[in-house]
Amino acid sequence: MTLINKKEFKLEFRNQMDFLYKQTIEEANSEQLLNTLVTVLKCKIDNIWKESRLDKEKEVYYFCIEFLLGRQLESNLLNLGVLEDIKLILKEMDINLEDLVNAEVDPALGNGGLGRLAACFLDSMASLSISGHGYGIRYEYGLFEQKLVNGHQVEVPDNWLKEESYIWETVRPNKASIVKFGGQVDLVEKNGKLKAIHKNYIPVMAVPYDIPIIGYKNEYINTLRLFKSDVPRKDFEPILKESKNSYGSYHDALQYRYYADEISQVLYPNDSNDAGKILRLKQEYFLVSAGIQDIFRKYKKNNRDIGKIYEKISIHINDTHPSLCVPELMRLLMDEEELGWDEAWEITKRVISYTNHTIMAEAMERWNIQMIKELLPRIYMIIEEINKRYIRKLNNKYGNDFDKIGTMAVISADNVNMANLSIIGSHSVNGVAKLHTEILKKEVLKNFYEDEPFKFNNKTNGIAHRRWLMLSNPRLSKLINELIGESWQKDTLELKSLEKYQDDSRVLQELELIKQENKRNLSKIITQKNEININENSIFDVQIKRLHAYKRQLMNALHILHMYHELLDNPNLNMEPRTFIFGAKAAPGYYFAKCVIKLINELAQKINNDVRVKDKLRVVFLENYGVSLAEKIIPATNVSEQISTTTKEASGTSNMKFMMNGAITIATLDGANIEIHDQIGDENMVLFGLKANQVLEYSKFGGYSSADLYSNNFYIKRVVDDLVNGFIPNILEEGREIYNSLITYNDEFFVLRDFENYIEAQKKINDLYMDKNHWNKMALINIANSGIFSSDRTIKEYANEIWYKR
Ligand code: GPK
């Protein structure tokens, strides 16, 4: 790409610096240098960005309540193909690119896997020259910053914008729209048709902020459009005739401002858990209505026939948070475009597709009908009508099978079931890994599957290999280039040819050396953050993900406790030194998860201060886990912990990142661990634990008693008792809470049931690591077979089988 001419660039950089800050480069700090660089880059990409916005192909709009982008500078430079050039030019100007990279904020506009998946998908769509754009919310505050105080999680607001703007965004005030809340709807007859008149509503303005999503070396740029809520500007007044019109007093005006501002104020910090709060409902409708109005505005610029919108537009709803897309699209087609119900319904289904991300009951969104009725009166009318017609259809088909119809209805027991609405209103429903999709079809959404099997399909998740290998692990990336050339960067399946080096001891040595250097880097970070020295030659054993009972960080912790006992009992135990590393945020209201954080930290405190095990065992809990930290941890990992209760983890995506960076996985056969296993077999990962059918049988028929296991198994009893006997200091309350969950409440997630098997699997990890050459060979085979987990593969499947399918 001829984006950068050295002389020109330097000149532009100095001019821009002068324009922005009236300063010389020498005087500027890292933020100012970063801002200057980004401003120069934004000017350079502006032409390409505009061009891809005029794309005439079908366009995909990916609606998601969260996007976890990570820092953008390095990724954008890489994708523009100028990373090395810029590094050199800056160096000539005495500027260290790394300082600028680290000066950038990491926008935490998401909770975990779901938001990060959305970001990987954006990267892949742009890199595959697919016209696909994200719609989301520009939260003023992202996911809280986690501080550890005496081993407890404390949440600090994430004021990422600091009253300023985000360097990569461009505000588009002239493309703002109005979203209407509350009020009343009258159906009045007009020309023999009923027309909905919405009155006394509260208008909120949605202002788009655009972030460029740059494809990899293909001169292609998509847009992530995030909406900020605001009170309407003066120029909207003429079209707000029917709105609530009583903001005369100072107090009312303030309240109104608060009402509008509040909507995009803060990201809900729940992962796989439905908050059920009215503000969340406002956020969801705000996103959906602003997004679809925006789509209509653009579509109508170039197209006359709204009835053919399905030929040009695909709307993807990522989980149920944007599921109001269904009634909102219906509303616009009927109320604004004057189509009849049947036509609008056919269009809606053809345009919309839906991804489910979990089977966990507590994550299933159900909105109280009273809440929806009051906040979104017209939308509620449409949902009621969708439900009525659907039930009529089911009655015709299944007679009076009320059980079945009850589970499938959109409205039941005073609630609107958002998953049901999404399934009924779309042409495609997918799960995110093979097992997950099977469970949807056979268990959770069985009735829907039997009714319309053709809607259901699997799309196993993927990860952006550009960020998670090329950027985060440049050493490994370089080695791969030297061995097999560079074509794998565009087609990751080519990584497979690395397999021919599996017995090449020089290559394996090289691989080990790279891991070693990455471990050294991470060690430095750990020492800096946690004031603890760790053994760089120990096994780095890592579990990084949200803290959840089903992800079983607790089982990991209990196993560490077990190892500790074994070491104390037998100081000469033949074991490789291990460093256990955790990173995890707990939802602020999730008490059990917070107890586990406290437990791990107190365990760390005890073990790390015990000189008897000093060289063998270390435990590290890294504060404030997020994308930037993950980029440092994953390349340095030897063992990837993917130990969820089988059936509960829909896919997982860190499992793929670790694999691609040469870690060995210890795992249950859950989520995409199954596909990983399909790729590399038993010889190259370590499996343990209950199988899916066993878990499903336990949940259906019972038969599990954790108390029995506890009484009959010495090892289990030993670690469980430690939770309440004072062996670990300062966990009086937390230890009791965890103890109760395991024993009194019969261990919902089968931690104790899988425990012995887990201990064996961990022993196997230990033994495998002792043979370094063999371990390196396994690592190489993991890398070589990770290509299928690039999100490029996933996105091609979405495009071919969901979005472009006619
Ligand atoms: C699933 F339901 C949810 C949710 O609210 N948040 C979230 O991050 C995750 N997820 C799943 O738990 C993972 O297994 C999966 O890999 C990820 O979504 C992406 O599909």
PDB file of N, CA, C and O and ligand atoms in Angstrom, residues 112-114 117 271-273 319 321 357-358 363 432 461 550-551 649-653, ligand 1:
ATOM      1  N   GLY A 112     -17.023  -9.769  28.029  1.00  0.00           N
ATOM      2  CA  GLY A 112     -16.192 -10.960  27.861  1.00  0.00           C
ATOM      3  C   GLY A 112     -16.296 -11.517  26.464  1.00  0.00           C
ATOM      4  O   GLY A 112     -16.261 -10.765  25.474  1.00  0.00           O
ATOM      5  N   GLY A 113     -16.483 -12.821  26.385  1.00  0.00           N
ATOM      6  CA  GLY A 113     -16.426 -13.546  25.115  1.00  0.00           C
ATOM      7  C   GLY A 113     -17.329 -12.998  24.027  1.00  0.00           C
ATOM      8  O   GLY A 113     -16.921 -12.877  22.871  1.00  0.00           O
ATOM      9  N   LEU A 114     -18.553 -12.652  24.410  1.00  0.00           N
ATOM     10  CA  LEU A 114     -19.517 -12.198  23.420  1.00  0.00           C
ATOM     11  C   LEU A 114     -19.077 -10.898  22.746  1.00  0.00           C
ATOM     12  O   LEU A 114     -19.124 -10.761  21.525  1.00  0.00           O
ATOM     13  N   LEU A 117     -15.904 -11.518  20.651  1.00  0.00           N
ATOM     14  CA  LEU A 117     -16.239 -12.207  19.406  1.00  0.00           C
ATOM     15  C   LEU A 117     -16.713 -11.194  18.368  1.00  0.00           C
ATOM     16  O   LEU A 117     -16.324 -11.233  17.204  1.00  0.00           O
ATOM     17  N   ASP A 271     -22.277 -10.708  32.791  1.00  0.00           N
ATOM     18  CA  ASP A 271     -21.915 -11.611  31.718  1.00  0.00           C
ATOM     19  C   ASP A 271     -22.796 -12.849  31.857  1.00  0.00           C
ATOM     20  O   ASP A 271     -22.876 -13.427  32.924  1.00  0.00           O
ATOM     21  N   SER A 272     -23.440 -13.224  30.768  1.00  0.00           N
ATOM     22  CA  SER A 272     -24.346 -14.380  30.814  1.00  0.00           C
ATOM     23  C   SER A 272     -25.345 -14.292  31.955  1.00  0.00           C
ATOM     24  O   SER A 272     -25.612 -15.267  32.632  1.00  0.00           O
ATOM     25  N   ASN A 273     -25.861 -13.111  32.176  1.00  0.00           N
ATOM     26  CA  ASN A 273     -26.850 -12.931  33.239  1.00  0.00           C
ATOM     27  C   ASN A 273     -27.741 -11.738  32.888  1.00  0.00           C
ATOM     28  O   ASN A 273     -27.260 -10.668  32.568  1.00  0.00           O
ATOM     29  N   ASP A 319     -26.934 -12.458  20.054  1.00  0.00           N
ATOM     30  CA  ASP A 319     -27.698 -12.777  21.258  1.00  0.00           C
ATOM     31  C   ASP A 319     -29.015 -11.989  21.261  1.00  0.00           C
ATOM     32  O   ASP A 319     -29.317 -11.278  20.316  1.00  0.00           O
ATOM     33  N   HIS A 321     -30.021  -9.482  23.069  1.00  0.00           N
ATOM     34  CA  HIS A 321     -30.066  -8.068  23.486  1.00  0.00           C
ATOM     35  C   HIS A 321     -30.605  -7.145  22.399  1.00  0.00           C
ATOM     36  O   HIS A 321     -31.322  -6.190  22.710  1.00  0.00           O
ATOM     37  N   HIS A 357     -25.904 -17.520  22.382  1.00  0.00           N
ATOM     38  CA  HIS A 357     -24.563 -17.682  22.966  1.00  0.00           C
ATOM     39  C   HIS A 357     -24.526 -18.444  24.276  1.00  0.00           C
ATOM     40  O   HIS A 357     -23.466 -18.566  24.880  1.00  0.00           O
ATOM     41  N   THR A 358     -25.666 -18.898  24.728  1.00  0.00           N
ATOM     42  CA  THR A 358     -25.625 -19.625  26.009  1.00  0.00           C
ATOM     43  C   THR A 358     -26.895 -20.426  26.235  1.00  0.00           C
ATOM     44  O   THR A 358     -27.952 -20.076  25.715  1.00  0.00           O
ATOM     45  N   ALA A 363     -29.342 -16.340  31.901  1.00  0.00           N
ATOM     46  CA  ALA A 363     -28.980 -15.358  30.876  1.00  0.00           C
ATOM     47  C   ALA A 363     -30.132 -15.103  29.906  1.00  0.00           C
ATOM     48  O   ALA A 363     -30.073 -14.194  29.089  1.00  0.00           O
ATOM     49  N   VAL A 432     -22.865 -21.545  18.746  1.00  0.00           N
ATOM     50  CA  VAL A 432     -21.506 -21.077  18.499  1.00  0.00           C
ATOM     51  C   VAL A 432     -20.430 -22.162  18.573  1.00  0.00           C
ATOM     52  O   VAL A 432     -19.245 -21.880  18.474  1.00  0.00           O
ATOM     53  N   ASN A 461     -17.326 -20.656  16.684  1.00  0.00           N
ATOM     54  CA  ASN A 461     -16.632 -19.381  16.847  1.00  0.00           C
ATOM     55  C   ASN A 461     -15.208 -19.405  16.293  1.00  0.00           C
ATOM     56  O   ASN A 461     -14.658 -20.464  16.004  1.00  0.00           O
ATOM     57  N   TYR A 550     -19.830 -21.812  36.668  1.00  0.00           N
ATOM     58  CA  TYR A 550     -19.751 -22.892  35.680  1.00  0.00           C
ATOM     59  C   TYR A 550     -18.371 -23.001  35.020  1.00  0.00           C
ATOM     60  O   TYR A 550     -17.998 -24.046  34.501  1.00  0.00           O
ATOM     61  N   LYS A 551     -17.602 -21.939  35.041  1.00  0.00           N
ATOM     62  CA  LYS A 551     -16.254 -22.002  34.457  1.00  0.00           C
ATOM     63  C   LYS A 551     -15.257 -22.667  35.410  1.00  0.00           C
ATOM     64  O   LYS A 551     -14.151 -23.010  35.038  1.00  0.00           O
ATOM     65  N   GLU A 649     -20.371 -24.267  28.760  1.00  0.00           N
ATOM     66  CA  GLU A 649     -19.634 -23.238  28.015  1.00  0.00           C
ATOM     67  C   GLU A 649     -19.999 -23.366  26.541  1.00  0.00           C
ATOM     68  O   GLU A 649     -19.625 -24.333  25.881  1.00  0.00           O
ATOM     69  N   ALA A 650     -20.736 -22.384  26.032  1.00  0.00           N
ATOM     70  CA  ALA A 650     -21.248 -22.515  24.670  1.00  0.00           C
ATOM     71  C   ALA A 650     -20.112 -22.798  23.680  1.00  0.00           C
ATOM     72  O   ALA A 650     -20.199 -23.715  22.873  1.00  0.00           O
ATOM     73  N   SER A 651     -19.068 -22.021  23.752  1.00  0.00           N
ATOM     74  CA  SER A 651     -17.928 -22.284  22.878  1.00  0.00           C
ATOM     75  C   SER A 651     -16.614 -22.075  23.609  1.00  0.00           C
ATOM     76  O   SER A 651     -15.780 -22.963  23.720  1.00  0.00           O
ATOM     77  N   GLY A 652     -16.451 -20.851  24.136  1.00  0.00           N
ATOM     78  CA  GLY A 652     -15.134 -20.431  24.598  1.00  0.00           C
ATOM     79  C   GLY A 652     -14.366 -19.949  23.385  1.00  0.00           C
ATOM     80  O   GLY A 652     -14.578 -20.437  22.259  1.00  0.00           O
ATOM     81  N   THR A 653     -13.532 -18.963  23.591  1.00  0.00           N
ATOM     82  CA  THR A 653     -12.690 -18.489  22.497  1.00  0.00           C
ATOM     83  C   THR A 653     -11.235 -18.355  22.944  1.00  0.00           C
ATOM     84  O   THR A 653     -10.327 -18.426  22.118  1.00  0.00           O
TER      85      THR A 653
HETATM   86  C1  GPK B   1     -22.398 -15.838  26.392  1.00  0.00           C
HETATM   87  F1  GPK B   1     -24.618 -15.500  26.956  1.00  0.00           F
HETATM   88  C2  GPK B   1     -23.382 -15.065  26.910  1.00  0.00           C
HETATM   89  C3  GPK B   1     -23.091 -13.778  27.420  1.00  0.00           C
HETATM   90  O1  GPK B   1     -23.962 -13.068  27.920  1.00  0.00           O
HETATM   91  N1  GPK B   1     -21.814 -13.359  27.367  1.00  0.00           N
HETATM   92  C4  GPK B   1     -20.833 -14.121  26.833  1.00  0.00           C
HETATM   93  O2  GPK B   1     -19.677 -13.671  26.774  1.00  0.00           O
HETATM   94  C5  GPK B   1     -20.034 -16.157  25.734  1.00  0.00           C
HETATM   95  N2  GPK B   1     -21.125 -15.369  26.349  1.00  0.00           N
HETATM   96  C6  GPK B   1     -20.080 -17.651  26.025  1.00  0.00           C
HETATM   97  O3  GPK B   1     -20.137 -17.870  27.407  1.00  0.00           O
HETATM   98  C7  GPK B   1     -18.832 -18.292  25.430  1.00  0.00           C
HETATM   99  O4  GPK B   1     -18.856 -19.676  25.604  1.00  0.00           O
HETATM  100  C8  GPK B   1     -18.732 -17.951  23.951  1.00  0.00           C
HETATM  101  O5  GPK B   1     -17.508 -18.363  23.429  1.00  0.00           O
HETATM  102  C9  GPK B   1     -18.874 -16.449  23.732  1.00  0.00           C
HETATM  103  O6  GPK B   1     -20.043 -15.949  24.339  1.00  0.00           O
HETATM  104  C10 GPK B   1     -18.936 -16.078  22.273  1.00  0.00           C
HETATM  105  O7  GPK B   1     -19.893 -16.832  21.607  1.00  0.00           O
END
